[in-house]
Amino acid sequence: MQMRSHLARARGLGSSNDGVGHWWAQRLTGLALVPLSLWFIFSVVGLIGADLATVKAWAGRHGNPVMLILLTIAMFHHAQLGIQVVVEDYVKSEPTKVTLLVLTKFLAALFGASCIFAVLRLSFGG
């Protein structure tokens, strides 16, 4: 039995010194995803049944590639932040935690870069 209070046990544990920045990044990317997702949904609904030439023309229109790239960046960053929180909170083994965090960041960057490459290729008619 320990004779220490809850406060005494909590002292010395420290903080990650990253919580506020992480929290803000998650909120800002979530907020950015609202209008970007609505724009994407309404844009894609108009393309239902369209052929490839029509989709390429839509993707090449002024502003659409920029919006698609912003959506991609916000989406993958937001997903990576969310998965990071789950891993940090629920994975107890330190080597597994570090491996999953590195893998999550790597995969988010890889898939995000792949999507951006696809958007640029589609927009510029490649």
PDB file of C-alpha atoms in Angstrom:
ATOM      1  CA  MET A   1       0.000   0.000   0.000  1.00  0.00           C
ATOM      2  CA  GLN A   2       1.346   3.381  -0.950  1.00  0.00           C
ATOM      3  CA  MET A   3       0.937   6.377   1.301  1.00  0.00           C
ATOM      4  CA  ARG A   4       1.203   8.884  -1.563  1.00  0.00           C
ATOM      5  CA  SER A   5      -1.645  11.073  -2.689  1.00  0.00           C
ATOM      6  CA  HIS A   6      -2.917  11.075  -6.263  1.00  0.00           C
ATOM      7  CA  LEU A   7      -1.180  14.397  -6.871  1.00  0.00           C
ATOM      8  CA  ALA A   8       2.138  13.081  -5.576  1.00  0.00           C
ATOM      9  CA  ARG A   9       1.881  10.066  -7.884  1.00  0.00           C
ATOM     10  CA  ALA A  10       1.072  12.270 -10.863  1.00  0.00           C
ATOM     11  CA  ARG A  11       3.987  14.630 -10.259  1.00  0.00           C
ATOM     12  CA  GLY A  12       7.119  13.711 -12.064  1.00  0.00           C
ATOM     13  CA  LEU A  13       5.304  11.928 -14.853  1.00  0.00           C
ATOM     14  CA  GLY A  14       5.659  15.032 -16.946  1.00  0.00           C
ATOM     15  CA  SER A  15       3.778  15.816 -20.096  1.00  0.00           C
ATOM     16  CA  SER A  16       4.480  15.087 -23.690  1.00  0.00           C
ATOM     17  CA  ASN A  17       4.862  18.844 -24.322  1.00  0.00           C
ATOM     18  CA  ASP A  18       3.105  18.184 -27.607  1.00  0.00           C
ATOM     19  CA  GLY A  19      -0.507  17.825 -26.559  1.00  0.00           C
ATOM     20  CA  VAL A  20      -1.780  21.306 -27.360  1.00  0.00           C
ATOM     21  CA  GLY A  21      -0.172  21.445 -30.799  1.00  0.00           C
ATOM     22  CA  HIS A  22      -1.474  17.986 -31.628  1.00  0.00           C
ATOM     23  CA  TRP A  23      -4.949  18.911 -30.391  1.00  0.00           C
ATOM     24  CA  TRP A  24      -5.011  22.096 -32.489  1.00  0.00           C
ATOM     25  CA  ALA A  25      -3.734  20.304 -35.591  1.00  0.00           C
ATOM     26  CA  GLN A  26      -6.455  17.695 -35.254  1.00  0.00           C
ATOM     27  CA  ARG A  27      -9.162  20.339 -34.828  1.00  0.00           C
ATOM     28  CA  LEU A  28      -7.914  22.503 -37.700  1.00  0.00           C
ATOM     29  CA  THR A  29      -7.629  19.607 -40.135  1.00  0.00           C
ATOM     30  CA  GLY A  30     -11.086  18.435 -39.086  1.00  0.00           C
ATOM     31  CA  LEU A  31     -12.464  21.917 -39.635  1.00  0.00           C
ATOM     32  CA  ALA A  32     -10.754  22.173 -43.034  1.00  0.00           C
ATOM     33  CA  LEU A  33     -12.200  18.817 -44.051  1.00  0.00           C
ATOM     34  CA  VAL A  34     -15.797  20.026 -43.675  1.00  0.00           C
ATOM     35  CA  PRO A  35     -15.894  22.489 -46.607  1.00  0.00           C
ATOM     36  CA  LEU A  36     -13.388  20.478 -48.643  1.00  0.00           C
ATOM     37  CA  SER A  37     -15.445  17.295 -48.284  1.00  0.00           C
ATOM     38  CA  LEU A  38     -18.687  19.092 -49.120  1.00  0.00           C
ATOM     39  CA  TRP A  39     -17.055  20.612 -52.215  1.00  0.00           C
ATOM     40  CA  PHE A  40     -15.743  17.189 -53.248  1.00  0.00           C
ATOM     41  CA  ILE A  41     -19.078  15.415 -52.734  1.00  0.00           C
ATOM     42  CA  PHE A  42     -21.068  17.992 -54.697  1.00  0.00           C
ATOM     43  CA  SER A  43     -18.450  18.028 -57.456  1.00  0.00           C
ATOM     44  CA  VAL A  44     -18.308  14.252 -57.801  1.00  0.00           C
ATOM     45  CA  VAL A  45     -22.101  13.879 -57.795  1.00  0.00           C
ATOM     46  CA  GLY A  46     -22.094  15.912 -60.997  1.00  0.00           C
ATOM     47  CA  LEU A  47     -19.606  13.471 -62.522  1.00  0.00           C
ATOM     48  CA  ILE A  48     -21.668  10.321 -61.970  1.00  0.00           C
ATOM     49  CA  GLY A  49     -21.820   8.441 -65.246  1.00  0.00           C
ATOM     50  CA  ALA A  50     -19.244  10.693 -66.915  1.00  0.00           C
ATOM     51  CA  ASP A  51     -16.550   9.291 -69.164  1.00  0.00           C
ATOM     52  CA  LEU A  52     -12.810   9.657 -68.569  1.00  0.00           C
ATOM     53  CA  ALA A  53     -12.496  12.683 -70.857  1.00  0.00           C
ATOM     54  CA  THR A  54     -15.123  14.563 -68.837  1.00  0.00           C
ATOM     55  CA  VAL A  55     -13.406  13.692 -65.552  1.00  0.00           C
ATOM     56  CA  LYS A  56     -10.045  14.836 -66.966  1.00  0.00           C
ATOM     57  CA  ALA A  57     -11.623  18.087 -68.124  1.00  0.00           C
ATOM     58  CA  TRP A  58     -13.136  18.603 -64.663  1.00  0.00           C
ATOM     59  CA  ALA A  59      -9.820  17.834 -62.960  1.00  0.00           C
ATOM     60  CA  GLY A  60      -8.016  20.299 -65.210  1.00  0.00           C
ATOM     61  CA  ARG A  61     -10.371  23.200 -64.526  1.00  0.00           C
ATOM     62  CA  HIS A  62      -8.991  26.152 -62.633  1.00  0.00           C
ATOM     63  CA  GLY A  63      -8.962  25.533 -58.888  1.00  0.00           C
ATOM     64  CA  ASN A  64     -10.001  21.877 -58.872  1.00  0.00           C
ATOM     65  CA  PRO A  65      -6.462  20.443 -58.652  1.00  0.00           C
ATOM     66  CA  VAL A  66      -5.639  22.811 -55.788  1.00  0.00           C
ATOM     67  CA  MET A  67      -8.801  21.838 -53.921  1.00  0.00           C
ATOM     68  CA  LEU A  68      -8.123  18.122 -54.476  1.00  0.00           C
ATOM     69  CA  ILE A  69      -4.561  18.479 -53.198  1.00  0.00           C
ATOM     70  CA  LEU A  70      -5.729  20.431 -50.132  1.00  0.00           C
ATOM     71  CA  LEU A  71      -8.353  17.747 -49.466  1.00  0.00           C
ATOM     72  CA  THR A  72      -5.723  15.024 -49.775  1.00  0.00           C
ATOM     73  CA  ILE A  73      -3.264  16.741 -47.423  1.00  0.00           C
ATOM     74  CA  ALA A  74      -5.910  17.534 -44.803  1.00  0.00           C
ATOM     75  CA  MET A  75      -7.440  14.056 -45.011  1.00  0.00           C
ATOM     76  CA  PHE A  76      -4.227  12.060 -44.650  1.00  0.00           C
ATOM     77  CA  HIS A  77      -2.805  14.352 -41.965  1.00  0.00           C
ATOM     78  CA  HIS A  78      -6.050  14.175 -39.979  1.00  0.00           C
ATOM     79  CA  ALA A  79      -6.159  10.385 -40.309  1.00  0.00           C
ATOM     80  CA  GLN A  80      -2.534  10.062 -39.219  1.00  0.00           C
ATOM     81  CA  LEU A  81      -3.156  12.261 -36.169  1.00  0.00           C
ATOM     82  CA  GLY A  82      -6.199  10.216 -35.184  1.00  0.00           C
ATOM     83  CA  ILE A  83      -4.413   6.888 -35.542  1.00  0.00           C
ATOM     84  CA  GLN A  84      -1.477   8.294 -33.564  1.00  0.00           C
ATOM     85  CA  VAL A  85      -3.764   9.096 -30.634  1.00  0.00           C
ATOM     86  CA  VAL A  86      -5.234   5.583 -30.666  1.00  0.00           C
ATOM     87  CA  VAL A  87      -1.784   3.963 -30.803  1.00  0.00           C
ATOM     88  CA  GLU A  88      -0.374   6.177 -28.037  1.00  0.00           C
ATOM     89  CA  ASP A  89      -3.363   5.536 -25.787  1.00  0.00           C
ATOM     90  CA  TYR A  90      -3.926   1.811 -26.272  1.00  0.00           C
ATOM     91  CA  VAL A  91      -0.656   0.157 -27.308  1.00  0.00           C
ATOM     92  CA  LYS A  92       1.357  -0.616 -24.189  1.00  0.00           C
ATOM     93  CA  SER A  93       4.478  -2.241 -25.665  1.00  0.00           C
ATOM     94  CA  GLU A  94       6.986   0.530 -26.420  1.00  0.00           C
ATOM     95  CA  PRO A  95       8.684  -1.176 -29.422  1.00  0.00           C
ATOM     96  CA  THR A  96       5.294  -1.954 -30.973  1.00  0.00           C
ATOM     97  CA  LYS A  97       4.107   1.591 -30.303  1.00  0.00           C
ATOM     98  CA  VAL A  98       7.157   3.156 -31.971  1.00  0.00           C
ATOM     99  CA  THR A  99       6.886   0.775 -34.931  1.00  0.00           C
ATOM    100  CA  LEU A 100       3.200   1.559 -35.439  1.00  0.00           C
ATOM    101  CA  LEU A 101       3.754   5.313 -35.148  1.00  0.00           C
ATOM    102  CA  VAL A 102       6.575   5.280 -37.708  1.00  0.00           C
ATOM    103  CA  LEU A 103       4.563   3.006 -40.009  1.00  0.00           C
ATOM    104  CA  THR A 104       1.499   5.245 -39.723  1.00  0.00           C
ATOM    105  CA  LYS A 105       3.466   8.377 -40.614  1.00  0.00           C
ATOM    106  CA  PHE A 106       5.216   6.611 -43.483  1.00  0.00           C
ATOM    107  CA  LEU A 107       1.991   5.199 -44.949  1.00  0.00           C
ATOM    108  CA  ALA A 108       0.151   8.515 -44.620  1.00  0.00           C
ATOM    109  CA  ALA A 109       2.993  10.274 -46.451  1.00  0.00           C
ATOM    110  CA  LEU A 110       3.208   7.535 -49.099  1.00  0.00           C
ATOM    111  CA  PHE A 111      -0.526   7.417 -49.822  1.00  0.00           C
ATOM    112  CA  GLY A 112      -0.815  11.203 -49.682  1.00  0.00           C
ATOM    113  CA  ALA A 113       2.050  11.644 -52.145  1.00  0.00           C
ATOM    114  CA  SER A 114       0.528   8.984 -54.409  1.00  0.00           C
ATOM    115  CA  CYS A 115      -2.815  10.791 -54.421  1.00  0.00           C
ATOM    116  CA  ILE A 116      -1.187  14.146 -55.109  1.00  0.00           C
ATOM    117  CA  PHE A 117       0.804  12.605 -57.964  1.00  0.00           C
ATOM    118  CA  ALA A 118      -2.418  11.135 -59.391  1.00  0.00           C
ATOM    119  CA  VAL A 119      -4.199  14.492 -59.149  1.00  0.00           C
ATOM    120  CA  LEU A 120      -1.340  16.290 -60.890  1.00  0.00           C
ATOM    121  CA  ARG A 121      -1.116  13.636 -63.577  1.00  0.00           C
ATOM    122  CA  LEU A 122      -4.869  13.736 -64.185  1.00  0.00           C
ATOM    123  CA  SER A 123      -4.953  17.553 -64.169  1.00  0.00           C
ATOM    124  CA  PHE A 124      -2.117  18.019 -66.605  1.00  0.00           C
ATOM    125  CA  GLY A 125      -3.412  15.342 -68.956  1.00  0.00           C
ATOM    126  CA  GLY A 126      -0.603  12.857 -68.408  1.00  0.00           C
TER     127      GLY A 126
END
